[in-house]
PDB file of C-alpha atoms and ligand atoms in Angstrom:
ATOM      1  CA  MET A   1     -35.833   7.199   2.135  1.00 88.00           C
ATOM      2  CA  ALA A   2     -32.153   6.819   2.764  1.00 91.00           C
ATOM      3  CA  THR A   3     -29.794   6.218   6.180  1.00 95.00           C
ATOM      4  CA  LEU A   4     -26.002   7.456   6.284  1.00 96.00           C
ATOM      5  CA  ILE A   5     -24.894   5.326   9.554  1.00 98.00           C
ATOM      6  CA  ILE A   6     -21.498   7.436  10.709  1.00 98.00           C
ATOM      7  CA  ASP A   7     -19.387   6.642  12.995  1.00 98.00           C
ATOM      8  CA  ARG A   8     -18.445   9.694  15.089  1.00 98.00           C
ATOM      9  CA  PHE A   9     -16.079  10.238  18.064  1.00 98.00           C
ATOM     10  CA  ASP A  10     -15.966  13.348  20.455  1.00 96.00           C
ATOM     11  CA  GLY A  11     -12.449  13.233  21.943  1.00 94.00           C
ATOM     12  CA  LYS A  12     -13.871  10.517  24.454  1.00 96.00           C
ATOM     13  CA  LYS A  13     -16.246   8.257  23.266  1.00 97.00           C
ATOM     14  CA  HIS A  14     -17.273   6.195  19.769  1.00 98.00           C
ATOM     15  CA  TYR A  15     -20.445   6.160  18.637  1.00 98.00           C
ATOM     16  CA  GLU A  16     -22.769   5.866  15.660  1.00 97.00           C
ATOM     17  CA  GLN A  17     -25.290   8.232  14.310  1.00 98.00           C
ATOM     18  CA  SER A  18     -27.932   7.531  11.560  1.00 97.00           C
ATOM     19  CA  TYR A  19     -29.303  10.287   9.581  1.00 97.00           C
ATOM     20  CA  THR A  20     -32.127   9.999   6.887  1.00 96.00           C
ATOM     21  CA  LEU A  21     -32.016  11.512   3.453  1.00 95.00           C
ATOM     22  CA  ALA A  22     -34.734  12.003   1.015  1.00 94.00           C
ATOM     23  CA  PRO A  23     -34.045  10.408  -2.497  1.00 90.00           C
ATOM     24  CA  GLU A  24     -33.763  14.358  -3.732  1.00 92.00           C
ATOM     25  CA  ASP A  25     -31.206  14.779  -1.026  1.00 92.00           C
ATOM     26  CA  MET A  26     -28.546  12.706  -3.001  1.00 90.00           C
ATOM     27  CA  ALA A  27     -29.231  12.113  -6.373  1.00 90.00           C
ATOM     28  CA  GLY A  28     -26.534  13.075  -8.106  1.00 94.00           C
ATOM     29  CA  LYS A  29     -24.296  14.076  -5.368  1.00 96.00           C
ATOM     30  CA  THR A  30     -21.376  13.062  -4.392  1.00 97.00           C
ATOM     31  CA  VAL A  31     -20.556  11.640  -1.129  1.00 97.00           C
ATOM     32  CA  LEU A  32     -18.648  14.748   0.132  1.00 98.00           C
ATOM     33  CA  ASN A  33     -21.423  17.123  -1.208  1.00 97.00           C
ATOM     34  CA  THR A  34     -24.010  14.735   1.017  1.00 97.00           C
ATOM     35  CA  LEU A  35     -21.889  14.965   3.852  1.00 98.00           C
ATOM     36  CA  LEU A  36     -21.834  19.014   3.695  1.00 97.00           C
ATOM     37  CA  PHE A  37     -25.564  18.620   3.124  1.00 97.00           C
ATOM     38  CA  ILE A  38     -25.992  17.185   6.513  1.00 97.00           C
ATOM     39  CA  LYS A  39     -23.896  19.328   7.841  1.00 97.00           C
ATOM     40  CA  GLN A  40     -25.653  22.076   6.720  1.00 97.00           C
ATOM     41  CA  THR A  41     -29.511  21.199   7.379  1.00 96.00           C
ATOM     42  CA  GLN A  42     -29.144  18.599   9.671  1.00 96.00           C
ATOM     43  CA  ASP A  43     -25.971  18.383  12.047  1.00 97.00           C
ATOM     44  CA  PRO A  44     -23.448  21.226  12.113  1.00 97.00           C
ATOM     45  CA  THR A  45     -21.118  19.116  14.397  1.00 97.00           C
ATOM     46  CA  LEU A  46     -20.198  16.635  11.820  1.00 98.00           C
ATOM     47  CA  ASN A  47     -16.344  16.799  11.216  1.00 98.00           C
ATOM     48  CA  PHE A  48     -14.698  15.943   8.164  1.00 98.00           C
ATOM     49  CA  THR A  49     -12.330  17.074   6.334  1.00 98.00           C
ATOM     50  CA  ALA A  50     -12.235  18.112   2.114  1.00 98.00           C
ATOM     51  CA  SER A  51     -10.040  20.624   0.007  1.00 97.00           C
ATOM     52  CA  CYS A  52     -10.603  20.724  -3.987  1.00 97.00           C
ATOM     53  CA  ARG A  53     -13.323  18.528  -4.297  1.00 96.00           C
ATOM     54  CA  CYS A  54     -12.090  17.492  -7.358  1.00 96.00           C
ATOM     55  CA  ALA A  55      -9.935  14.526  -6.592  1.00 97.00           C
ATOM     56  CA  ILE A  56      -6.781  16.590  -6.009  1.00 97.00           C
ATOM     57  CA  CYS A  57      -5.679  17.098  -2.795  1.00 97.00           C
ATOM     58  CA  GLY A  58      -6.525  13.826  -1.407  1.00 97.00           C
ATOM     59  CA  ALA A  59      -8.109  15.451   2.171  1.00 98.00           C
ATOM     60  CA  CYS A  60     -11.463  13.730   1.731  1.00 98.00           C
ATOM     61  CA  GLY A  61     -10.969   9.869   2.577  1.00 98.00           C
ATOM     62  CA  VAL A  62     -13.115   7.721   4.480  1.00 98.00           C
ATOM     63  CA  ARG A  63     -14.613   3.908   4.300  1.00 98.00           C
ATOM     64  CA  VAL A  64     -18.268   3.496   3.205  1.00 98.00           C
ATOM     65  CA  ASN A  65     -19.124   0.030   4.611  1.00 97.00           C
ATOM     66  CA  GLY A  66     -15.378  -0.623   5.026  1.00 96.00           C
ATOM     67  CA  HIS A  67     -13.612   0.487   2.001  1.00 97.00           C
ATOM     68  CA  ALA A  68     -11.756   3.634   1.423  1.00 98.00           C
ATOM     69  CA  ILE A  69     -12.510   5.736  -0.814  1.00 98.00           C
ATOM     70  CA  LEU A  70     -12.303   9.424  -2.156  1.00 98.00           C
ATOM     71  CA  ALA A  71     -15.226  11.058  -1.015  1.00 98.00           C
ATOM     72  CA  CYS A  72     -15.519  13.665  -3.404  1.00 98.00           C
ATOM     73  CA  ASP A  73     -15.126  11.552  -6.300  1.00 97.00           C
ATOM     74  CA  THR A  74     -17.645   9.113  -5.390  1.00 97.00           C
ATOM     75  CA  LYS A  75     -21.447   9.706  -6.460  1.00 97.00           C
ATOM     76  CA  MET A  76     -23.847   7.993  -3.708  1.00 96.00           C
ATOM     77  CA  ASP A  77     -25.946   7.190  -6.875  1.00 94.00           C
ATOM     78  CA  ASP A  78     -23.341   4.763  -7.652  1.00 95.00           C
ATOM     79  CA  LEU A  79     -22.942   3.367  -4.007  1.00 95.00           C
ATOM     80  CA  VAL A  80     -26.554   2.407  -4.251  1.00 93.00           C
ATOM     81  CA  LYS A  81     -25.641   0.445  -7.708  1.00 94.00           C
ATOM     82  CA  THR A  82     -23.032  -1.241  -6.318  1.00 93.00           C
ATOM     83  CA  TYR A  83     -24.270  -2.355  -2.664  1.00 93.00           C
ATOM     84  CA  GLY A  84     -27.837  -2.735  -3.843  1.00 92.00           C
ATOM     85  CA  SER A  85     -28.831  -0.625  -0.789  1.00 91.00           C
ATOM     86  CA  ASP A  86     -29.619   3.175   0.207  1.00 90.00           C
ATOM     87  CA  THR A  87     -28.039   2.405   3.641  1.00 94.00           C
ATOM     88  CA  PHE A  88     -24.565   3.108   4.226  1.00 95.00           C
ATOM     89  CA  ARG A  89     -21.870   3.235   6.953  1.00 97.00           C
ATOM     90  CA  ILE A  90     -19.258   6.031   6.393  1.00 98.00           C
ATOM     91  CA  SER A  91     -16.589   5.943   8.853  1.00 98.00           C
ATOM     92  CA  PRO A  92     -12.841   7.371   8.994  1.00 98.00           C
ATOM     93  CA  LEU A  93      -9.670   5.624   7.188  1.00 98.00           C
ATOM     94  CA  ALA A  94      -9.121   2.905   9.042  1.00 98.00           C
ATOM     95  CA  ASN A  95      -5.155   2.281  10.525  1.00 98.00           C
ATOM     96  CA  PHE A  96      -4.810   6.308  11.351  1.00 98.00           C
ATOM     97  CA  LYS A  97      -5.911   7.408  15.065  1.00 98.00           C
ATOM     98  CA  VAL A  98      -9.468   9.039  14.745  1.00 98.00           C
ATOM     99  CA  ILE A  99      -8.988  13.521  16.178  1.00 98.00           C
ATOM    100  CA  SER A 100     -12.749  14.125  15.370  1.00 98.00           C
ATOM    101  CA  ASP A 101     -15.393  11.809  13.884  1.00 98.00           C
ATOM    102  CA  LEU A 102     -14.761  11.367   9.959  1.00 98.00           C
ATOM    103  CA  VAL A 103     -11.006  13.548  10.346  1.00 98.00           C
ATOM    104  CA  VAL A 104      -8.023  11.453  11.253  1.00 98.00           C
ATOM    105  CA  ASP A 105      -4.521  11.829  12.387  1.00 98.00           C
ATOM    106  CA  TRP A 106      -2.077  12.269   9.798  1.00 98.00           C
ATOM    107  CA  GLU A 107       1.254  13.336  11.475  1.00 98.00           C
ATOM    108  CA  PRO A 108       2.694  10.198  11.835  1.00 97.00           C
ATOM    109  CA  ALA A 109       2.173   9.319   8.189  1.00 98.00           C
ATOM    110  CA  VAL A 110       3.319  12.873   7.203  1.00 98.00           C
ATOM    111  CA  GLU A 111       6.657  11.987   9.906  1.00 98.00           C
ATOM    112  CA  ASN A 112       7.225   8.165   8.042  1.00 98.00           C
ATOM    113  CA  LEU A 113       7.108  10.319   4.546  1.00 98.00           C
ATOM    114  CA  ARG A 114       9.701  12.299   5.679  1.00 97.00           C
ATOM    115  CA  LYS A 115      11.808   9.892   6.823  1.00 97.00           C
ATOM    116  CA  ILE A 116      12.572   8.528   3.224  1.00 97.00           C
ATOM    117  CA  HIS A 117      13.272  11.973   2.153  1.00 96.00           C
ATOM    118  CA  PRO A 118      10.280  12.474  -0.575  1.00 95.00           C
ATOM    119  CA  GLY A 119      11.882  15.228  -2.532  1.00 93.00           C
ATOM    120  CA  MET A 120      15.214  14.930  -4.890  1.00 85.00           C
ATOM    121  CA  VAL A 121      18.382  15.257  -4.440  1.00 85.00           C
ATOM    122  CA  ALA A 122      19.694  15.766  -7.529  1.00 86.00           C
ATOM    123  CA  LYS A 123      22.822  14.410  -9.108  1.00 85.00           C
ATOM    124  CA  SER A 124      25.926  16.928  -8.729  1.00 79.00           C
ATOM    125  CA  GLU A 125      26.718  17.297 -12.429  1.00 76.00           C
ATOM    126  CA  PHE A 126      23.310  19.638 -13.661  1.00 75.00           C
ATOM    127  CA  SER A 127      24.762  22.963 -13.896  1.00 75.00           C
ATOM    128  CA  GLU A 128      22.761  25.664 -12.814  1.00 75.00           C
ATOM    129  CA  LYS A 129      22.341  26.987 -16.103  1.00 75.00           C
ATOM    130  CA  GLU A 130      20.871  23.806 -17.839  1.00 75.00           C
ATOM    131  CA  GLY A 131      18.950  23.227 -14.413  1.00 79.00           C
ATOM    132  CA  CYS A 132      17.859  19.831 -13.797  1.00 84.00           C
ATOM    133  CA  ARG A 133      16.228  18.618 -16.680  1.00 86.00           C
ATOM    134  CA  GLN A 134      14.903  14.497 -17.696  1.00 90.00           C
ATOM    135  CA  THR A 135      13.504  13.118 -20.710  1.00 93.00           C
ATOM    136  CA  GLN A 136       9.597  12.606 -22.088  1.00 96.00           C
ATOM    137  CA  ALA A 137      11.122   8.867 -21.096  1.00 96.00           C
ATOM    138  CA  GLU A 138      12.555   9.028 -17.937  1.00 95.00           C
ATOM    139  CA  PHE A 139       9.821  11.540 -16.686  1.00 96.00           C
ATOM    140  CA  ASP A 140       7.363   8.392 -18.017  1.00 96.00           C
ATOM    141  CA  ARG A 141       9.074   5.904 -16.187  1.00 95.00           C
ATOM    142  CA  ILE A 142       7.853   7.689 -12.982  1.00 97.00           C
ATOM    143  CA  LYS A 143       4.842   9.808 -13.799  1.00 96.00           C
ATOM    144  CA  LYS A 144       2.363   7.153 -12.517  1.00 97.00           C
ATOM    145  CA  GLN A 145       3.653   7.164  -8.888  1.00 98.00           C
ATOM    146  CA  TRP A 146       3.610  10.889  -8.842  1.00 97.00           C
ATOM    147  CA  ASP A 147      -0.370  10.803  -9.521  1.00 97.00           C
ATOM    148  CA  CYS A 148      -0.352   9.844  -5.932  1.00 98.00           C
ATOM    149  CA  ILE A 149      -2.235  12.244  -3.798  1.00 98.00           C
ATOM    150  CA  ILE A 150      -1.384  10.940  -0.421  1.00 98.00           C
ATOM    151  CA  CYS A 151      -5.318  10.363   0.201  1.00 98.00           C
ATOM    152  CA  GLY A 152      -4.496   7.519   2.608  1.00 98.00           C
ATOM    153  CA  CYS A 153      -6.794   5.043   0.878  1.00 98.00           C
ATOM    154  CA  CYS A 154      -4.099   2.918   0.981  1.00 98.00           C
ATOM    155  CA  ALA A 155      -3.167   2.713   4.423  1.00 98.00           C
ATOM    156  CA  SER A 156      -6.541   1.871   5.307  1.00 98.00           C
ATOM    157  CA  GLU A 157      -7.040  -0.958   3.731  1.00 97.00           C
ATOM    158  CA  CYS A 158      -3.431  -2.299   4.613  1.00 98.00           C
ATOM    159  CA  ASN A 159      -3.512  -5.237   6.490  1.00 97.00           C
ATOM    160  CA  LYS A 160      -0.356  -5.285   7.542  1.00 98.00           C
ATOM    161  CA  LEU A 161      -0.742  -2.079   8.742  1.00 98.00           C
ATOM    162  CA  THR A 162      -4.115  -3.096  10.684  1.00 97.00           C
ATOM    163  CA  ALA A 163      -1.987  -6.549  12.331  1.00 97.00           C
ATOM    164  CA  ASP A 164       0.721  -4.409  13.369  1.00 96.00           C
ATOM    165  CA  ASN A 165       2.021  -0.783  12.484  1.00 94.00           C
ATOM    166  CA  ARG A 166       5.026  -0.728  14.496  1.00 95.00           C
ATOM    167  CA  ASP A 167       7.214  -2.214  11.632  1.00 96.00           C
ATOM    168  CA  TYR A 168       5.944  -0.781   8.643  1.00 98.00           C
ATOM    169  CA  MET A 169       4.905   2.638   7.037  1.00 98.00           C
ATOM    170  CA  GLU A 170       2.068   3.409   5.044  1.00 98.00           C
ATOM    171  CA  PRO A 171       1.647   1.561   1.678  1.00 98.00           C
ATOM    172  CA  PHE A 172       1.644   5.204  -0.387  1.00 98.00           C
ATOM    173  CA  VAL A 173       5.458   5.633   1.466  1.00 98.00           C
ATOM    174  CA  TYR A 174       6.714   3.264  -0.223  1.00 98.00           C
ATOM    175  CA  THR A 175       5.827   4.135  -3.271  1.00 98.00           C
ATOM    176  CA  HIS A 176       7.149   7.617  -2.815  1.00 98.00           C
ATOM    177  CA  ALA A 177      10.159   6.508  -1.796  1.00 98.00           C
ATOM    178  CA  TRP A 178      10.187   4.085  -5.448  1.00 98.00           C
ATOM    179  CA  ARG A 179       9.442   7.514  -7.463  1.00 98.00           C
ATOM    180  CA  VAL A 180      12.225   9.393  -5.948  1.00 97.00           C
ATOM    181  CA  ALA A 181      14.740   6.466  -6.332  1.00 97.00           C
ATOM    182  CA  ASN A 182      14.301   6.200  -9.832  1.00 97.00           C
ATOM    183  CA  ASP A 183      13.961   9.497 -10.990  1.00 96.00           C
ATOM    184  CA  SER A 184      16.904   9.472 -13.540  1.00 93.00           C
ATOM    185  CA  ARG A 185      18.026  13.247 -11.399  1.00 93.00           C
ATOM    186  CA  THR A 186      18.759  11.197  -8.182  1.00 94.00           C
ATOM    187  CA  LYS A 187      21.653  11.341  -6.889  1.00 92.00           C
ATOM    188  CA  ASP A 188      21.898   8.209  -4.513  1.00 95.00           C
ATOM    189  CA  PRO A 189      18.618   5.814  -4.687  1.00 96.00           C
ATOM    190  CA  LEU A 190      19.752   4.817  -1.248  1.00 96.00           C
ATOM    191  CA  VAL A 191      18.941   7.831   0.494  1.00 96.00           C
ATOM    192  CA  HIS A 192      15.433   6.961  -0.102  1.00 97.00           C
ATOM    193  CA  GLY A 193      16.037   3.141  -0.256  1.00 97.00           C
ATOM    194  CA  LYS A 194      17.901   3.065   3.204  1.00 97.00           C
ATOM    195  CA  PRO A 195      15.287   4.808   4.919  1.00 97.00           C
ATOM    196  CA  ALA A 196      12.011   2.404   3.001  1.00 98.00           C
ATOM    197  CA  VAL A 197      14.216  -1.301   4.373  1.00 97.00           C
ATOM    198  CA  SER A 198      14.759   0.179   7.686  1.00 96.00           C
ATOM    199  CA  GLY A 199      11.274   1.504   7.790  1.00 97.00           C
ATOM    200  CA  GLY A 200       9.829  -2.137   6.823  1.00 97.00           C
ATOM    201  CA  LEU A 201      10.048  -2.450   3.584  1.00 97.00           C
ATOM    202  CA  TRP A 202       9.899  -6.200   3.664  1.00 97.00           C
ATOM    203  CA  ASN A 203       7.503  -6.696   5.952  1.00 97.00           C
ATOM    204  CA  CYS A 204       4.509  -6.039   3.263  1.00 96.00           C
ATOM    205  CA  VAL A 205       2.204  -9.120   3.619  1.00 95.00           C
ATOM    206  CA  HIS A 206       1.178  -9.409  -0.443  1.00 94.00           C
ATOM    207  CA  CYS A 207      -2.004  -8.863   0.091  1.00 96.00           C
ATOM    208  CA  GLN A 208      -2.484  -6.331  -3.098  1.00 97.00           C
ATOM    209  CA  GLU A 209      -5.610  -4.143  -0.887  1.00 97.00           C
ATOM    210  CA  CYS A 210      -3.647  -1.258  -1.448  1.00 97.00           C
ATOM    211  CA  ALA A 211      -3.220  -1.451  -5.202  1.00 97.00           C
ATOM    212  CA  ASN A 212      -7.327  -2.737  -5.038  1.00 96.00           C
ATOM    213  CA  ARG A 213      -8.375   0.857  -2.912  1.00 95.00           C
ATOM    214  CA  CYS A 214      -5.901   3.454  -4.772  1.00 98.00           C
ATOM    215  CA  PRO A 215      -8.230   5.975  -6.694  1.00 97.00           C
ATOM    216  CA  LYS A 216      -5.471   6.842  -8.879  1.00 98.00           C
ATOM    217  CA  GLY A 217      -4.714   3.196  -9.679  1.00 97.00           C
ATOM    218  CA  ILE A 218      -1.446   3.196  -8.551  1.00 98.00           C
ATOM    219  CA  SER A 219      -0.010  -0.216  -7.201  1.00 98.00           C
ATOM    220  CA  SER A 220       2.318   0.511  -3.924  1.00 98.00           C
ATOM    221  CA  ALA A 221       2.503  -3.327  -3.904  1.00 98.00           C
ATOM    222  CA  ASP A 222       4.170  -3.260  -7.376  1.00 97.00           C
ATOM    223  CA  ASP A 223       6.350  -0.371  -6.268  1.00 98.00           C
ATOM    224  CA  ILE A 224       7.103  -1.784  -2.738  1.00 98.00           C
ATOM    225  CA  ALA A 225       8.026  -5.039  -4.822  1.00 95.00           C
ATOM    226  CA  ALA A 226      10.461  -3.208  -7.471  1.00 95.00           C
ATOM    227  CA  MET A 227      12.219  -1.202  -4.382  1.00 97.00           C
ATOM    228  CA  ARG A 228      13.443  -4.647  -2.802  1.00 96.00           C
ATOM    229  CA  ALA A 229      14.657  -5.663  -6.112  1.00 92.00           C
ATOM    230  CA  LEU A 230      16.480  -1.965  -5.981  1.00 95.00           C
ATOM    231  CA  VAL A 231      18.034  -1.891  -2.965  1.00 96.00           C
ATOM    232  CA  MET A 232      19.257  -5.612  -3.562  1.00 94.00           C
ATOM    233  CA  SER A 233      20.623  -4.750  -6.651  1.00 92.00           C
ATOM    234  CA  LYS A 234      22.124  -1.758  -4.849  1.00 94.00           C
ATOM    235  CA  GLY A 235      24.100  -4.214  -2.102  1.00 94.00           C
ATOM    236  CA  LEU A 236      21.173  -4.180   0.401  1.00 93.00           C
ATOM    237  CA  THR A 237      21.254  -7.880   0.533  1.00 90.00           C
ATOM    238  CA  ASP A 238      21.066  -8.742   4.392  1.00 87.00           C
ATOM    239  CA  GLY A 239      18.309  -9.608   6.528  1.00 85.00           C
ATOM    240  CA  VAL A 240      15.491 -12.191   6.121  1.00 83.00           C
ATOM    241  CA  GLY A 241      13.829 -10.164   3.868  1.00 84.00           C
ATOM    242  CA  PRO A 242      16.189 -10.792   1.105  1.00 86.00           C
ATOM    243  CA  ALA A 243      16.930 -14.168   2.113  1.00 83.00           C
ATOM    244  CA  HIS A 244      13.906 -15.430   1.505  1.00 81.00           C
ATOM    245  CA  ALA A 245      13.402 -13.483  -2.014  1.00 81.00           C
ATOM    246  CA  LYS A 246      16.943 -15.276  -2.960  1.00 80.00           C
ATOM    247  CA  ALA A 247      15.833 -18.731  -1.800  1.00 78.00           C
ATOM    248  CA  PHE A 248      12.617 -18.440  -4.061  1.00 78.00           C
ATOM    249  CA  TYR A 249      14.694 -17.487  -7.050  1.00 76.00           C
ATOM    250  CA  THR A 250      17.056 -20.423  -5.994  1.00 77.00           C
ATOM    251  CA  ASP A 251      13.919 -23.062  -5.769  1.00 74.00           C
ATOM    252  CA  LEU A 252      12.484 -21.925  -8.908  1.00 74.00           C
ATOM    253  CA  VAL A 253      15.462 -21.223 -11.512  1.00 74.00           C
ATOM    254  CA  GLU A 254      18.679 -23.659 -10.092  1.00 74.00           C
ATOM    255  CA  ASP A 255      16.796 -26.340  -8.432  1.00 76.00           C
ATOM    256  CA  SER A 256      13.768 -28.091  -9.309  1.00 78.00           C
ATOM    257  CA  GLY A 257      11.120 -25.033 -10.452  1.00 78.00           C
ATOM    258  CA  ARG A 258       8.971 -26.194  -7.417  1.00 75.00           C
ATOM    259  CA  LEU A 259       8.505 -23.735  -4.046  1.00 73.00           C
ATOM    260  CA  ASN A 260      10.030 -26.084  -1.459  1.00 71.00           C
ATOM    261  CA  GLU A 261       8.812 -25.252   1.905  1.00 71.00           C
ATOM    262  CA  VAL A 262      11.019 -26.921   3.931  1.00 71.00           C
ATOM    263  CA  ARG A 263      14.327 -25.963   2.070  1.00 72.00           C
ATOM    264  CA  LEU A 264      12.896 -22.073   1.695  1.00 72.00           C
ATOM    265  CA  ALA A 265      12.596 -21.952   5.337  1.00 75.00           C
ATOM    266  CA  LEU A 266      16.661 -23.357   5.688  1.00 74.00           C
ATOM    267  CA  ARG A 267      17.389 -21.400   3.393  1.00 75.00           C
ATOM    268  CA  THR A 268      16.049 -18.019   4.642  1.00 75.00           C
ATOM    269  CA  GLU A 269      16.081 -18.534   8.405  1.00 72.00           C
ATOM    270  CA  GLY A 270      19.147 -20.962   8.457  1.00 72.00           C
ATOM    271  CA  VAL A 271      18.840 -22.698  12.004  1.00 65.00           C
ATOM    272  CA  SER A 272      16.904 -20.341  13.571  1.00 69.00           C
ATOM    273  CA  THR A 273      14.253 -22.047  11.429  1.00 67.00           C
ATOM    274  CA  LEU A 274      14.792 -25.148  14.520  1.00 65.00           C
ATOM    275  CA  ALA A 275      12.866 -22.329  16.655  1.00 68.00           C
ATOM    276  CA  ARG A 276       9.580 -23.420  14.500  1.00 68.00           C
ATOM    277  CA  THR A 277      10.169 -26.914  15.180  1.00 71.00           C
ATOM    278  CA  GLY A 278       6.672 -27.343  16.908  1.00 74.00           C
ATOM    279  CA  MET A 279       4.906 -25.829  14.303  1.00 71.00           C
ATOM    280  CA  ALA A 280       6.457 -28.156  11.690  1.00 71.00           C
ATOM    281  CA  ILE A 281       5.956 -31.323  13.998  1.00 76.00           C
ATOM    282  CA  THR A 282       2.362 -30.476  13.767  1.00 79.00           C
ATOM    283  CA  LEU A 283       2.018 -30.059   9.976  1.00 73.00           C
ATOM    284  CA  LEU A 284       3.914 -33.450   9.697  1.00 76.00           C
ATOM    285  CA  ARG A 285       1.243 -34.860  12.005  1.00 80.00           C
ATOM    286  CA  GLN A 286      -1.574 -33.363   9.727  1.00 79.00           C
ATOM    287  CA  GLY A 287       0.197 -33.923   6.705  1.00 76.00           C
ATOM    288  CA  LYS A 288       1.074 -30.927   5.403  1.00 72.00           C
ATOM    289  CA  MET A 289       4.584 -31.154   5.029  1.00 69.00           C
ATOM    290  CA  ASP A 290       6.792 -33.919   3.378  1.00 70.00           C
ATOM    291  CA  PRO A 291      10.264 -34.320   5.164  1.00 68.00           C
ATOM    292  CA  LEU A 292      11.915 -35.557   2.338  1.00 68.00           C
ATOM    293  CA  GLU A 293      10.839 -32.651   0.543  1.00 65.00           C
ATOM    294  CA  VAL A 294      14.053 -30.917   2.318  1.00 64.00           C
ATOM    295  CA  PHE A 295      15.992 -33.098  -0.101  1.00 67.00           C
ATOM    296  CA  GLY A 296      14.212 -31.766  -3.069  1.00 65.00           C
ATOM    297  CA  GLY A 297      12.213 -33.164  -5.398  1.00 70.00           C
ATOM    298  CA  GLU A 298      11.412 -34.157  -9.393  1.00 77.00           C
ATOM    299  CA  THR A 299      11.952 -31.102 -11.570  1.00 82.00           C
ATOM    300  CA  ILE A 300       8.834 -29.544 -13.286  1.00 82.00           C
ATOM    301  CA  GLU A 301       7.490 -30.051 -16.535  1.00 86.00           C
ATOM    302  CA  GLY A 302       8.683 -27.009 -18.519  1.00 86.00           C
ATOM    303  CA  HIS A 303      11.115 -26.084 -16.164  1.00 86.00           C
ATOM    304  CA  ASP A 304      13.122 -24.516 -19.176  1.00 87.00           C
ATOM    305  CA  ALA A 305      10.722 -22.501 -20.414  1.00 88.00           C
ATOM    306  CA  LEU A 306       9.982 -21.198 -16.731  1.00 85.00           C
ATOM    307  CA  VAL A 307      13.825 -20.166 -16.456  1.00 86.00           C
ATOM    308  CA  LYS A 308      13.333 -18.247 -19.779  1.00 89.00           C
ATOM    309  CA  MET A 309      10.841 -16.573 -18.617  1.00 87.00           C
ATOM    310  CA  ILE A 310      12.131 -15.674 -15.456  1.00 84.00           C
ATOM    311  CA  GLU A 311      15.374 -14.684 -17.001  1.00 85.00           C
ATOM    312  CA  ALA A 312      13.240 -12.471 -19.638  1.00 88.00           C
ATOM    313  CA  ALA A 313      11.508 -10.538 -16.886  1.00 84.00           C
ATOM    314  CA  HIS A 314      14.795  -9.552 -15.745  1.00 79.00           C
ATOM    315  CA  ALA A 315      16.221  -8.516 -19.032  1.00 83.00           C
ATOM    316  CA  ALA A 316      12.872  -6.509 -19.141  1.00 82.00           C
ATOM    317  CA  ALA A 317      13.056  -4.397 -15.362  1.00 73.00           C
ATOM    318  CA  LYS A 318      17.122  -3.399 -16.979  1.00 70.00           C
ATOM    319  CA  GLU A 319      16.101  -2.039 -19.880  1.00 69.00           C
TER     320      GLU A 319
HETATM  321  S1  LIG B   1     -11.502  16.999  -1.385  1.00 87.03           S
HETATM  322 FE1  LIG B   1      -9.844  16.852  -2.349  1.00 87.03          FE
HETATM  323  S2  LIG B   1      -9.583  15.031  -3.368  1.00 87.03           S
HETATM  324 FE2  LIG B   1     -11.160  14.834  -2.293  1.00 87.03          FE
END
């Protein structure tokens, strides 16, 4: 027998409920079909959302054993193989407010999506007769991001949102900002880039969990990095984030090729770094930081090759 422990919420209290299934009740079924089976045969009060049942609409995101999945695109048999167990915990997506059982409130995330203007504002030179065309190559550049079905799996896994969601948006929001800003027909990428910056573009912590769990293989982390480069190239260079990116570049290319934590902090935050003197003293005492690092160090072996590699990456990004 298999056991599904489902995290439930009745509007007032959170509790868990276990459902027992015979092997034939879930053999060959998806997680969504298994939830439907429970609803139809054991508990009509169980709430969850789904629509297309074929990994297109993005409505059925839930967590199994703490990891976000599309319920309609995940087989129970595969879960048994992955976890080597037939007991699973099914929970609502994390980093969303729970409305009922596995149903979460999407309105704040949709509001964030509205902020970055996901609909294209086309260049004025397109004629009414010709329409708003683009070449296959231009479309290919953004087609991966078009695959995003806004299921929320990336947001559920996002460590930044878990730590503090007040200065950050859901990772898929930045993916859509990148997609529309890089559409060859878009009039002004900054229409999408500016709200992405004010919505926390520079606050991504690079944990890569969004990329790990996206059911469509999209890396919002990469899109965030590319969007940062785009907004900097368009002149949005104020703030700690751009300063940190520039300091990284200076350390690697113009200086020794070593990331020098002391100079990196000074170049990024200037004198306000002094506010963290206490932490610096602790690091010094523990032998984790060398004060002489502020004067730099020997250039690393192979520095020329590193510079060439970075320049080649720059050139490739411009193509
Ligand atoms: S029900 Fe539409 S993506 Fe799963």
